[in-house]
Coordinates of N, CA and C in Angstrom, one line a residue:
Chain A
N1 N 0.8 -1.2 0.0 CA 0.0 0.0 0.0 C 1.0 1.2 -0.1
A2 N 0.6 2.2 -0.8 CA 1.3 3.5 -1.0 C 0.7 4.4 0.3
G3 N -0.4 4.2 0.8 CA -0.8 5.1 1.9 C -1.5 6.1 1.4
V4 N -1.1 7.3 1.9 CA -1.7 8.7 1.5 C -0.5 9.3 0.6
T5 N -0.9 9.7 -0.6 CA 0.0 10.3 -1.6 C -0.6 11.8 -1.8
Q6 N 0.5 12.6 -2.1 CA 0.2 14.0 -2.2 C 1.0 14.4 -3.5
T7 N 0.6 15.2 -4.3 CA 1.4 15.9 -5.4 C 0.8 17.4 -5.7
P8 N 1.7 18.3 -6.0 CA 3.1 18.0 -6.0 C 3.8 18.2 -4.5
K9 N 4.9 18.0 -4.4 CA 5.7 18.2 -3.1 C 6.1 19.6 -2.9
F10 N 6.3 20.4 -4.0 CA 6.6 21.8 -3.8 C 5.8 22.5 -5.0
Q11 N 5.3 23.9 -4.7 CA 4.7 24.6 -5.7 C 4.9 26.1 -5.4
V12 N 5.3 26.9 -6.4 CA 5.3 28.3 -6.2 C 4.4 28.9 -7.3
L13 N 3.5 29.9 -6.7 CA 2.4 30.5 -7.5 C 2.4 32.0 -7.2
K14 N 2.0 32.6 -8.4 CA 1.8 34.0 -8.2 C 0.4 34.5 -7.7
T15 N 0.4 35.6 -7.1 CA -0.9 35.9 -6.5 C -2.0 36.0 -7.7
G16 N -3.3 35.3 -7.3 CA -4.2 35.5 -8.2 C -4.2 34.1 -9.1
Q17 N -3.2 33.2 -9.2 CA -3.2 32.0 -9.8 C -4.1 30.9 -9.1
S18 N -4.5 30.0 -9.9 CA -5.3 28.8 -9.3 C -4.5 27.6 -9.4
M19 N -4.8 26.6 -8.7 CA -4.1 25.3 -8.8 C -4.8 24.4 -7.8
T20 N -4.6 23.1 -8.2 CA -5.2 22.0 -7.4 C -4.1 21.2 -6.7
L21 N -4.1 21.0 -5.5 CA -3.5 20.0 -4.7 C -3.9 18.7 -4.8
Q22 N -3.3 17.7 -5.3 CA -3.8 16.4 -5.3 C -3.6 15.4 -4.1
C23 N -4.5 14.7 -3.7 CA -4.3 13.8 -2.6 C -5.2 12.5 -3.0
A24 N -4.4 11.3 -2.7 CA -5.1 10.1 -3.0 C -4.6 9.2 -1.8
Q25 N -5.6 8.2 -1.6 CA -5.2 7.1 -0.5 C -5.7 5.7 -1.1
D26 N -5.0 4.7 -0.7 CA -5.3 3.3 -1.3 C -5.7 2.4 -0.1
M27 N -6.4 3.0 0.9 CA -6.6 2.2 2.1 C -8.2 2.0 2.3
N28 N -8.8 2.5 1.3 CA -10.3 2.4 1.4 C -11.0 3.2 2.6
H29 N -10.3 4.3 2.9 CA -10.6 5.1 4.0 C -11.9 6.1 3.6
E30 N -12.9 6.0 4.4 CA -14.1 6.9 4.0 C -13.7 8.4 4.3
Y31 N -13.0 8.7 5.5 CA -12.9 9.9 5.9 C -11.5 10.4 5.4
M32 N -11.5 11.7 4.8 CA -10.4 12.4 4.3 C -10.4 13.8 4.7
S33 N -9.3 14.3 4.9 CA -9.2 15.6 5.3 C -8.0 16.6 4.8
W34 N -8.0 17.8 4.9 CA -6.9 18.7 4.5 C -6.5 19.6 5.7
Y35 N -5.2 19.7 5.9 CA -4.8 20.6 7.0 C -3.8 21.5 6.3
R36 N -3.6 22.7 7.0 CA -2.5 23.6 6.6 C -1.7 23.7 8.0
Q37 N -0.3 23.8 7.8 CA 0.6 23.8 9.0 C 1.4 25.0 8.8
D38 N 1.2 26.0 9.6 CA 2.0 27.2 9.8 C 2.9 27.3 11.1
P39 N 4.0 27.8 11.1 CA 4.9 28.1 12.2 C 4.0 28.6 13.3
G40 N 4.1 27.9 14.6 CA 3.5 28.4 15.7 C 2.0 28.3 15.8
M41 N 1.4 27.7 14.8 CA -0.1 27.7 14.6 C -0.6 26.2 14.7
G42 N 0.2 25.1 14.6 CA -0.1 23.8 14.6 C -0.7 23.4 13.2
L43 N -1.7 22.4 13.3 CA -2.2 21.9 12.2 C -3.7 22.3 12.2
R44 N -4.2 23.0 11.2 CA -5.6 23.7 11.2 C -6.3 23.1 10.1
L45 N -7.6 22.5 10.5 CA -8.3 21.8 9.5 C -9.0 22.8 8.5
I46 N -8.9 22.4 7.2 CA -9.4 23.3 6.1 C -10.8 22.7 5.7
H47 N -10.7 21.5 5.2 CA -12.0 20.9 4.8 C -11.9 19.3 5.1
Y48 N -13.1 18.6 5.3 CA -13.1 17.2 5.3 C -14.1 16.6 4.6
S49 N -14.1 15.2 4.4 CA -15.1 14.5 3.8 C -15.2 13.2 4.4
V50 N -16.6 12.7 4.5 CA -16.9 11.5 5.1 C -17.2 10.5 4.2
G51 N -17.1 10.7 2.9 CA -17.4 9.8 1.8 C -17.6 10.6 0.6
A52 N -17.7 9.8 -0.6 CA -17.9 10.3 -1.8 C -19.1 11.2 -1.9
G53 N -19.1 12.4 -2.4 CA -20.2 13.4 -2.6 C -20.4 14.1 -1.3
I54 N -19.7 13.9 -0.2 CA -20.1 14.6 1.2 C -18.8 15.3 1.6
T55 N -19.0 16.6 1.8 CA -17.7 17.5 2.2 C -18.2 18.5 3.2
D56 N -17.3 18.9 4.0 CA -17.7 19.8 5.1 C -16.6 20.8 5.3
Q57 N -16.9 22.0 5.8 CA -15.8 23.0 6.2 C -15.1 22.7 7.5
G58 N -13.8 23.0 7.7 CA -13.1 22.9 8.9 C -13.0 24.3 9.5
E59 N -11.9 24.5 10.3 CA -11.7 25.8 10.9 C -11.3 26.9 9.9
V60 N -10.5 26.7 9.0 CA -10.1 27.7 8.0 C -10.3 27.4 6.5
P61 N -11.6 27.4 6.2 CA -12.1 27.1 4.8 C -12.0 28.0 3.6
N62 N -11.9 29.3 4.1 CA -11.9 30.4 3.2 C -10.7 30.5 2.2
G63 N -11.1 30.5 0.9 CA -10.2 30.5 -0.2 C -9.8 29.2 -0.7
Y64 N -10.5 28.1 -0.2 CA -10.3 26.7 -0.7 C -11.6 26.1 -1.0
N65 N -11.6 25.2 -2.0 CA -12.7 24.3 -2.5 C -12.4 23.0 -2.5
V66 N -13.1 22.0 -2.2 CA -12.9 20.7 -2.2 C -14.1 19.9 -2.9
S67 N -13.8 18.7 -3.5 CA -15.0 17.9 -4.0 C -14.3 16.5 -3.7
R68 N -15.4 15.5 -3.7 CA -15.0 14.1 -3.5 C -15.8 13.3 -4.3
S69 N -15.3 13.1 -5.5 CA -16.0 12.0 -6.4 C -16.0 10.7 -6.2
T70 N -14.7 10.3 -5.6 CA -14.3 8.9 -5.4 C -13.9 8.7 -4.1
T71 N -13.9 7.4 -3.6 CA -13.3 7.3 -2.2 C -11.9 7.6 -2.1
E72 N -11.2 7.3 -3.3 CA -9.7 7.6 -3.2 C -9.2 8.8 -3.4
D73 N -9.8 9.7 -3.9 CA -9.3 11.0 -4.2 C -10.0 12.1 -3.4
F74 N -9.1 13.3 -3.0 CA -9.7 14.3 -2.4 C -8.9 15.6 -2.8
P75 N -9.2 16.1 -3.9 CA -8.3 17.3 -4.3 C -8.7 18.6 -3.5
L76 N -7.8 19.5 -3.4 CA -7.9 20.8 -2.7 C -7.7 21.9 -3.7
R77 N -8.6 22.6 -4.0 CA -8.5 23.7 -5.1 C -8.2 25.2 -4.5
L78 N -7.3 25.9 -5.0 CA -7.1 27.3 -4.7 C -7.5 28.0 -5.7
L79 N -8.6 28.8 -5.7 CA -9.2 29.4 -6.9 C -8.5 30.7 -7.4
S80 N -8.1 31.4 -6.3 CA -7.1 32.7 -6.4 C -6.3 32.8 -5.3
A81 N -5.0 32.2 -5.6 CA -4.0 32.3 -4.6 C -3.6 33.7 -4.0
A82 N -3.6 33.6 -2.7 CA -3.1 34.8 -2.0 C -1.8 34.4 -1.1
P83 N -0.9 35.4 -0.9 CA 0.3 35.2 -0.2 C 0.0 34.6 1.3
S84 N -1.3 34.7 1.9 CA -1.6 34.2 3.2 C -1.9 32.7 3.0
Q85 N -1.9 32.3 2.0 CA -2.0 30.8 1.7 C -0.7 30.1 1.6
T86 N 0.4 30.8 1.8 CA 1.7 30.3 1.8 C 1.7 29.3 3.1
S87 N 2.0 28.0 2.8 CA 1.9 27.1 4.0 C 2.3 25.7 3.4
V88 N 2.3 24.7 4.5 CA 2.5 23.5 4.1 C 1.2 22.7 4.3
Y89 N 0.8 22.0 3.3 CA -0.6 21.4 3.3 C -0.4 19.8 3.4
F90 N -1.2 19.4 4.3 CA -1.3 17.9 4.5 C -2.6 17.4 4.2
C91 N -2.7 16.2 3.6 CA -3.9 15.5 3.5 C -3.8 14.2 4.3
A92 N -5.0 13.8 4.9 CA -5.0 12.8 6.0 C -6.1 11.9 5.6
S93 N -6.2 10.7 6.0 CA -7.2 9.7 6.0 C -7.4 8.8 7.1
R94 N -8.8 8.3 7.3 CA -8.9 7.3 8.2 C -10.2 6.6 8.0
L95 N -10.4 5.4 8.7 CA -11.6 4.8 8.5 C -12.7 5.5 9.2
L96 N -14.0 5.4 8.9 CA -15.0 6.1 9.5 C -15.7 5.3 10.6
S97 N -15.5 3.9 10.5 CA -16.1 3.2 11.5 C -15.5 3.2 12.9
S98 N -16.0 2.7 13.9 CA -15.5 2.6 15.2 C -15.2 4.1 15.7
G99 N -16.1 5.0 15.4 CA -15.9 6.2 16.1 C -15.0 7.1 15.5
G100 N -14.4 8.0 16.2 CA -13.4 8.9 15.8 C -11.9 8.4 16.2
T101 N -11.9 7.1 16.7 CA -10.5 6.8 17.4 C -9.6 5.9 16.4
D102 N -10.0 5.9 15.2 CA -9.1 5.2 14.3 C -7.9 6.0 13.9
T103 N -6.8 5.4 13.7 CA -5.6 6.2 13.4 C -5.6 7.0 12.2
Q104 N -5.4 8.3 12.2 CA -5.5 9.1 11.0 C -4.1 9.2 10.3
Y105 N -4.0 8.8 9.1 CA -2.7 8.6 8.5 C -2.6 10.0 7.5
F106 N -1.4 10.5 7.6 CA -1.0 11.7 6.9 C -0.1 11.4 5.7
G107 N -0.4 12.3 4.6 CA 0.6 12.3 3.4 C 1.8 13.1 3.8
P108 N 2.8 13.2 2.9 CA 3.9 13.8 3.1 C 4.0 15.3 2.8
G109 N 2.9 15.9 2.5 CA 2.9 17.3 2.4 C 3.1 17.9 1.1
T110 N 2.4 18.9 0.8 CA 2.8 19.9 -0.2 C 3.2 21.4 0.3
R111 N 4.5 21.8 0.1 CA 4.9 23.2 0.5 C 4.5 24.0 -0.6
L112 N 3.7 24.9 -0.4 CA 3.3 26.0 -1.2 C 3.6 27.3 -0.8
T113 N 4.4 28.1 -1.9 CA 4.7 29.5 -1.8 C 3.8 30.2 -2.7
V114 N 3.2 31.4 -2.3 CA 2.5 32.3 -3.1 C 3.1 33.6 -3.0
L115 N 3.7 34.1 -4.2 CA 4.4 35.3 -4.2 C 3.5 36.6 -4.5
Chain B
Q1 N -11.2 30.3 19.2 CA -11.1 29.7 20.4 C -10.3 28.4 20.4
Q2 N -9.2 28.4 21.1 CA -8.3 27.3 21.0 C -8.8 26.3 21.9
Q3 N -9.1 25.2 21.4 CA -9.7 24.0 22.4 C -8.6 23.2 22.9
V4 N -7.5 23.0 22.4 CA -6.4 22.3 22.9 C -5.1 23.1 23.1
K5 N -4.7 23.4 24.3 CA -3.6 24.1 24.5 C -2.4 23.3 25.0
Q6 N -1.2 23.5 24.2 CA -0.2 22.8 24.4 C 1.1 23.6 24.8
S7 N 1.8 23.1 25.7 CA 3.1 23.7 26.2 C 4.2 22.6 26.6
P8 N 5.4 23.1 26.4 CA 6.0 24.4 25.9 C 6.0 24.5 24.3
Q9 N 6.3 25.5 23.9 CA 6.5 25.6 22.4 C 7.8 24.9 22.0
S10 N 8.8 24.9 22.7 CA 10.0 24.2 22.3 C 10.6 23.7 23.7
L11 N 11.5 22.7 23.5 CA 12.0 22.0 24.7 C 13.4 21.4 24.1
I12 N 14.4 21.7 25.0 CA 15.7 21.1 24.8 C 16.0 20.1 26.0
V13 N 16.2 19.0 25.7 CA 16.6 17.9 26.7 C 17.9 17.2 26.5
Q14 N 18.7 16.9 27.4 CA 19.9 16.1 27.3 C 19.5 14.7 27.0
K15 N 20.3 14.1 26.2 CA 20.3 12.5 26.0 C 20.2 11.9 27.3
G16 N 19.1 10.8 27.3 CA 18.9 10.2 28.6 C 18.1 10.8 29.6
G17 N 17.6 12.1 29.3 CA 16.8 12.7 30.4 C 15.3 12.5 29.9
I18 N 14.4 13.1 30.7 CA 12.9 12.9 30.5 C 12.4 14.2 29.9
S19 N 11.6 14.0 28.7 CA 10.9 15.0 28.0 C 9.4 14.9 28.5
I20 N 9.0 16.1 28.8 CA 7.7 16.2 29.2 C 6.9 17.2 28.4
I21 N 5.8 17.0 27.9 CA 5.0 18.0 27.0 C 3.4 17.8 27.6
N22 N 2.8 19.1 27.8 CA 1.6 19.2 28.5 C 0.7 19.6 27.5
C23 N -0.7 19.2 27.8 CA -1.8 19.6 26.9 C -3.0 19.7 27.8
A24 N -3.8 20.8 27.5 CA -5.1 21.1 28.2 C -6.3 21.2 27.2
Y25 N -7.3 20.8 27.5 CA -8.6 20.8 26.6 C -9.7 21.5 27.4
E26 N -10.5 21.9 26.6 CA -11.7 22.7 27.2 C -13.1 21.8 26.9
N27 N -13.2 21.1 25.9 CA -14.4 20.5 25.6 C -14.5 19.0 26.2
T28 N -15.4 19.0 27.2 CA -15.6 17.8 28.0 C -16.2 16.7 27.2
A29 N -16.6 17.0 26.0 CA -17.1 15.9 25.2 C -15.9 15.2 24.4
F30 N -14.7 15.6 24.5 CA -13.5 15.0 23.9 C -13.3 13.6 24.5
D31 N -13.1 12.6 23.9 CA -12.8 11.3 24.7 C -11.7 10.5 24.0
Y32 N -11.0 11.1 23.1 CA -9.9 10.3 22.4 C -8.7 11.5 22.4
F33 N -7.6 10.9 22.8 CA -6.4 11.9 22.9 C -5.2 11.3 22.3
P34 N -5.0 11.5 21.1 CA -3.6 11.0 20.5 C -2.5 12.0 20.5
W35 N -1.3 11.4 20.3 CA -0.1 12.2 20.2 C 0.4 11.9 18.9
Y36 N 0.9 12.9 18.1 CA 1.5 12.8 16.7 C 2.9 13.3 16.8
Q37 N 3.8 12.5 16.1 CA 5.2 12.9 16.0 C 5.5 13.2 14.6
Q38 N 6.1 14.4 14.3 CA 6.5 14.8 13.0 C 8.0 15.2 12.9
F39 N 8.7 14.5 12.0 CA 10.0 14.7 11.7 C 10.1 15.8 10.5
P40 N 11.2 16.5 10.5 CA 11.2 17.6 9.5 C 11.0 17.1 8.2
G41 N 10.3 17.7 7.3 CA 9.9 17.4 6.0 C 8.9 16.2 5.7
K42 N 8.5 15.7 6.8 CA 7.4 14.6 6.7 C 6.2 14.9 7.3
G43 N 5.1 14.1 7.0 CA 3.8 14.2 7.7 C 3.8 13.8 9.2
P44 N 2.9 14.2 9.9 CA 2.8 13.7 11.1 C 2.4 12.2 11.3
A45 N 2.8 11.5 12.2 CA 2.4 10.1 12.4 C 2.0 9.7 13.8
L46 N 1.0 9.0 14.0 CA 0.5 8.6 15.3 C 1.6 8.0 16.0
L47 N 1.8 8.5 17.3 CA 2.7 8.0 18.2 C 2.2 7.0 19.3
I48 N 1.2 7.6 20.0 CA 0.5 6.9 21.0 C -0.9 7.6 21.4
A49 N -1.8 7.0 21.8 CA -3.1 7.5 22.0 C -3.9 7.0 23.2
I50 N -4.7 7.7 24.0 CA -5.4 7.4 25.1 C -6.7 7.6 25.1
R51 N -7.7 6.8 25.8 CA -9.1 7.2 25.9 C -9.2 7.4 27.4
P52 N -10.2 8.1 28.0 CA -10.3 8.7 29.3 C -10.6 7.7 30.3
D53 N -10.8 6.5 29.8 CA -11.2 5.4 30.9 C -10.0 4.9 31.7
V54 N -8.8 5.3 31.1 CA -7.4 5.0 31.9 C -6.6 6.2 32.2
S55 N -5.9 6.2 33.3 CA -5.1 7.4 33.6 C -3.7 7.4 33.0
E56 N -3.3 6.2 32.5 CA -2.0 6.1 32.0 C -1.8 5.1 30.9
K57 N -1.2 5.4 29.9 CA -0.8 4.4 28.9 C 0.6 4.5 28.5
K58 N 1.3 3.2 28.4 CA 2.7 3.2 28.1 C 3.0 2.5 27.0
E59 N 3.8 3.0 26.1 CA 4.5 2.1 25.0 C 5.8 2.4 24.7
G60 N 6.5 1.4 25.4 CA 7.9 1.7 25.2 C 8.6 2.7 26.2
R61 N 9.2 3.8 25.5 CA 9.6 4.8 26.3 C 8.6 6.0 26.4
F62 N 7.5 5.8 25.8 CA 6.6 6.9 25.5 C 5.3 6.5 26.6
T63 N 4.9 7.5 27.4 CA 3.8 7.3 28.3 C 3.0 8.6 28.1
I64 N 1.6 8.3 28.0 CA 0.7 9.3 28.2 C 0.2 9.3 29.7
S65 N 0.0 10.3 30.3 CA -0.6 10.6 31.6 C -2.0 11.5 31.4
F66 N -3.0 10.9 32.0 CA -4.3 11.6 31.7 C -4.9 11.9 33.0
N67 N -5.3 13.2 33.3 CA -6.1 13.7 34.4 C -7.4 14.4 33.9
K68 N -8.5 13.4 34.1 CA -9.8 13.9 33.5 C -10.5 15.1 34.3
S69 N -10.2 15.0 35.5 CA -10.9 16.0 36.2 C -10.1 17.5 36.0
A70 N -8.8 17.5 35.7 CA -8.1 18.7 35.3 C -8.2 19.0 33.9
K71 N -8.7 18.1 33.1 CA -8.8 18.2 31.6 C -7.4 18.3 31.2
Q72 N -6.5 17.7 31.6 CA -5.1 17.7 31.2 C -4.6 16.3 30.8
F73 N -3.6 16.3 29.7 CA -2.9 15.2 29.5 C -1.6 15.4 29.1
S74 N -0.6 14.6 29.3 CA 0.8 14.9 29.0 C 1.5 13.6 28.4
L75 N 2.5 14.0 27.7 CA 3.4 12.9 27.0 C 4.8 13.1 27.8
H76 N 5.3 11.8 28.1 CA 6.5 11.8 28.9 C 7.3 10.8 27.8
I77 N 8.5 11.3 27.7 CA 9.4 10.4 26.9 C 10.7 10.2 27.8
M78 N 10.7 8.9 28.2 CA 11.8 8.5 29.1 C 13.2 8.2 28.3
D79 N 14.3 8.5 29.0 CA 15.5 8.1 28.4 C 15.6 8.7 26.9
S80 N 15.3 10.0 26.8 CA 15.2 10.7 25.5 C 16.5 10.5 24.6
Q81 N 16.4 10.4 23.4 CA 17.4 10.0 22.6 C 17.4 11.1 21.4
P82 N 18.6 11.3 20.8 CA 18.6 12.4 19.6 C 17.6 12.1 18.5
G83 N 17.4 10.7 18.4 CA 16.3 10.3 17.4 C 15.0 10.7 17.7
D84 N 14.6 11.2 18.9 CA 13.4 11.6 19.3 C 13.2 13.1 19.0
S85 N 14.2 13.8 18.5 CA 14.0 15.1 18.2 C 13.0 15.3 16.9
A86 N 12.1 16.1 17.1 CA 11.0 16.1 16.3 C 10.0 17.1 16.8
T87 N 8.9 17.4 16.1 CA 7.8 18.3 16.7 C 6.7 17.3 17.0
Y88 N 6.0 17.5 18.2 CA 5.1 16.6 18.7 C 3.8 17.4 18.9
F89 N 2.6 16.8 18.4 CA 1.4 17.5 18.4 C 0.4 16.7 19.4
C90 N -0.2 17.2 20.2 CA -1.4 16.5 21.0 C -2.5 16.9 20.3
A91 N -3.7 16.1 20.4 CA -4.9 16.3 19.7 C -6.1 15.6 20.5
A92 N -7.1 16.1 20.2 CA -8.4 15.5 20.7 C -9.5 15.4 19.8
S93 N -10.4 14.4 20.1 CA -11.6 14.4 19.3 C -12.7 13.7 20.0
M94 N -13.9 13.8 19.6 CA -15.0 12.9 20.2 C -15.2 11.6 19.7
N95 N -15.8 10.9 20.3 CA -16.0 9.5 19.9 C -17.3 9.3 18.8
S96 N -16.9 9.8 17.6 CA -17.9 9.8 16.5 C -17.1 9.6 15.2
G97 N -17.7 8.8 14.3 CA -16.9 8.7 13.1 C -16.9 9.9 12.2
Y98 N -17.7 11.0 12.6 CA -17.6 12.1 12.0 C -16.9 13.2 12.7
S99 N -16.3 13.0 13.9 CA -15.6 13.8 14.7 C -14.2 14.2 14.0
T100 N -13.8 15.4 14.1 CA -12.5 15.9 13.5 C -11.5 16.0 14.7
L101 N -10.3 15.8 14.4 CA -9.2 16.0 15.3 C -8.9 17.5 15.5
T102 N -8.9 17.9 16.8 CA -8.3 19.3 17.1 C -7.0 19.1 17.7
F103 N -6.0 19.8 17.0 CA -4.7 19.7 17.4 C -4.1 20.8 18.1
G104 N -3.1 20.6 19.2 CA -2.6 21.7 19.7 C -1.4 22.3 18.8
K105 N -0.8 23.4 19.1 CA 0.1 24.1 18.3 C 1.5 23.4 18.1
G106 N 1.7 22.4 18.8 CA 3.0 21.6 18.7 C 4.1 22.1 19.6
T107 N 5.1 21.0 19.9 CA 6.1 21.3 20.7 C 7.3 20.9 20.0
M108 N 8.4 21.6 19.7 CA 9.7 21.3 19.0 C 10.6 20.8 19.9
L109 N 10.9 19.4 19.9 CA 11.8 18.8 20.9 C 13.1 18.6 20.3
L110 N 14.1 19.1 20.9 CA 15.5 18.8 20.5 C 16.1 18.1 21.8
V111 N 16.8 16.9 21.4 CA 17.5 15.9 22.3 C 18.9 16.2 22.0
S112 N 19.6 16.8 23.0 CA 21.2 17.0 22.6 C 22.0 15.8 23.0
P113 N 23.0 15.5 22.1 CA 23.8 14.3 22.4 C 24.5 14.2 23.7

């Protein structure tokens, strides 16, 4: 199993550009989520999904869109990048069953810089 | 509103010493408390977790102590090693498949040789 994979690893954008961060998992996990990590701020939840066709907002959703058309994929879209979106982005997944106590697996991250 | 408060922000411990990281939570509905370990350039990975029905959980050199009445829990790393140098995050969630993990802000641990 590859686990949780993310592409690209690094990306530089100019203000106003759009892009999609890709996330895929091969563990048949229903629950997938996106976090951003900023120095001194910990991991903050952007959006999450509990299954194909179902998404919801997290703590910091503004400026980001998500969709979930398959169990495996959960892309994160930046419609008009801003310097405040410079961050490291992590995708994570876990099983939905057994309550919220299943291990959440994180991808390797995408480091995004917006100029 | 920060629901999980973590301290200290950074910690330097000598090799062989004990590293202690503390977390406090506000939401009494939380009932799952994991710790994640993150090495530079990598994603976080689950280290150890505890449910509030026990006051302590030990896995090797890593121990979680849990105080339900004080709404606090802590990670103890015994015989700290340079390989333990990483960022540690505490987190909390409710016992629901739809529950999200709320993370503390992290503690950067450096174990000096």
